Short mmCIF file of C-alpha atoms in Angstrom, two decimals:
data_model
loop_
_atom_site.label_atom_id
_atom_site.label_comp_id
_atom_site.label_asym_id
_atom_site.label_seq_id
_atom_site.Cartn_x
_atom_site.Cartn_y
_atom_site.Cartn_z
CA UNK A 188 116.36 29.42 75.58
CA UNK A 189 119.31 29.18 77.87
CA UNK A 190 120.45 32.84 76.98
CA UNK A 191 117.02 34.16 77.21
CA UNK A 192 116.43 32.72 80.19
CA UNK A 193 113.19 30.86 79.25
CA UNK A 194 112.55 27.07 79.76
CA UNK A 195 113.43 25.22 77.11
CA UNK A 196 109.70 24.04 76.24
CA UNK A 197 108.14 27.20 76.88
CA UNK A 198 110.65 28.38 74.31
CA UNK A 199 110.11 26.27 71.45
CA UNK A 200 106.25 26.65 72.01
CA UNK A 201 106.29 30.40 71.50
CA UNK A 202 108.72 29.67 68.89
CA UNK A 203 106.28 27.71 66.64
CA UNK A 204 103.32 30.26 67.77
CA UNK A 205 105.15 32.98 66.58
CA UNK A 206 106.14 31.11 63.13
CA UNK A 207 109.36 30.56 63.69
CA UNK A 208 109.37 27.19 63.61
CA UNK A 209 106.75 23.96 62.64
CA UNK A 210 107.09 20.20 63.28
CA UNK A 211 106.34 17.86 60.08
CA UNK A 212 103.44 15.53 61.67
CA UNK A 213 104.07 14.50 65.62
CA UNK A 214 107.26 13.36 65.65
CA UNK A 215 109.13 15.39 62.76
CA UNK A 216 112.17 17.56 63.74
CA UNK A 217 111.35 21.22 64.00
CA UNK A 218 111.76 22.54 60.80
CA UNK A 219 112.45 26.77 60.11
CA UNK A 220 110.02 28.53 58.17
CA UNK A 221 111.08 29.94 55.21
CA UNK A 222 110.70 33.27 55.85
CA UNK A 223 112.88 33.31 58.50
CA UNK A 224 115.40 31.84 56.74
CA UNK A 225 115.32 34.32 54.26
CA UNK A 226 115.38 36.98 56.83
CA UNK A 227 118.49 35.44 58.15
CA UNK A 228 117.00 34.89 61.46
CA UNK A 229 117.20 30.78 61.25
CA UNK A 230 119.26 28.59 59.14
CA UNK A 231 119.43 24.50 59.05
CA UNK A 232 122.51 22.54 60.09
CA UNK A 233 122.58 18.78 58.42
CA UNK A 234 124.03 16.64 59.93
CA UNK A 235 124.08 12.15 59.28
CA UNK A 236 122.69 9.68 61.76
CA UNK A 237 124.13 6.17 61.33
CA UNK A 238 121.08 3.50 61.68
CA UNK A 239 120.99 0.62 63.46
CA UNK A 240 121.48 -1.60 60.39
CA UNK A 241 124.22 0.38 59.22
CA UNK A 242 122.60 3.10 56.90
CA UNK A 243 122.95 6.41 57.26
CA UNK A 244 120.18 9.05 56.89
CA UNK A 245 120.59 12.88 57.23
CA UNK A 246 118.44 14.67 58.98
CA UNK A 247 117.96 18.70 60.22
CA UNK A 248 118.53 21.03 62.68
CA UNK A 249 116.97 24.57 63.18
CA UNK A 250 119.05 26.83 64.60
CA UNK A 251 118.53 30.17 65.37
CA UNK A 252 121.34 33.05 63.74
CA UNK A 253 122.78 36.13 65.21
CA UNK A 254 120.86 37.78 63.96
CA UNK A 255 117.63 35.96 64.81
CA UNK A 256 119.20 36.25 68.94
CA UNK A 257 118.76 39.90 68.34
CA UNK A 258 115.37 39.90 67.59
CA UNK A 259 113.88 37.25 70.02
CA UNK A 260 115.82 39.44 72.71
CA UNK A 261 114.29 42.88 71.46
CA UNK A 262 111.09 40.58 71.79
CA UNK A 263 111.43 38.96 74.87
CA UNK A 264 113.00 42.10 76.71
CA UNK A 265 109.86 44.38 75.44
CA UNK A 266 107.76 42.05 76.66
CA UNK A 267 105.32 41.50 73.22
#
């Protein structure tokens, strides 16, 4: 968002319009849809979270690739 210049929210909204992206119920992580991944576009980074009581669980993180900058700039600056 920050290198588009587009708030942060207004980002990940047309993200997940556009099918980029999709949240597992209300408060799932945003999760990359597949064929974006295989596009190379967006990827997942997994990373653990230490619970309160000690556990650990691992959990998600869409990010967006290179490759998938390029396009949402070709997007963005095109105005579609």
């Amino acid at each position: 968002a920050k290198s588009l210049n587009i708030p942060p929210q207004k980002f990940i909204n047309d993200l997940n319009r556009r099918g980029w992206i999709y949240r597992m119920g209300v408060t799932g992580s945003w999760t990359a849809h597949q064929e974006q991944i295989n596009n190379g576009r967006m990827t997942h980074k997994i990373y653990r979270q230490e619970l309160p009581d000690g556990t650990e669980k691992a959990r998600a993180q869409a990010l967006i690739t290179p490759k998938g900058m390029a396009k949402l700039s070709q997007i963005y600056l095109d105005g579609i």
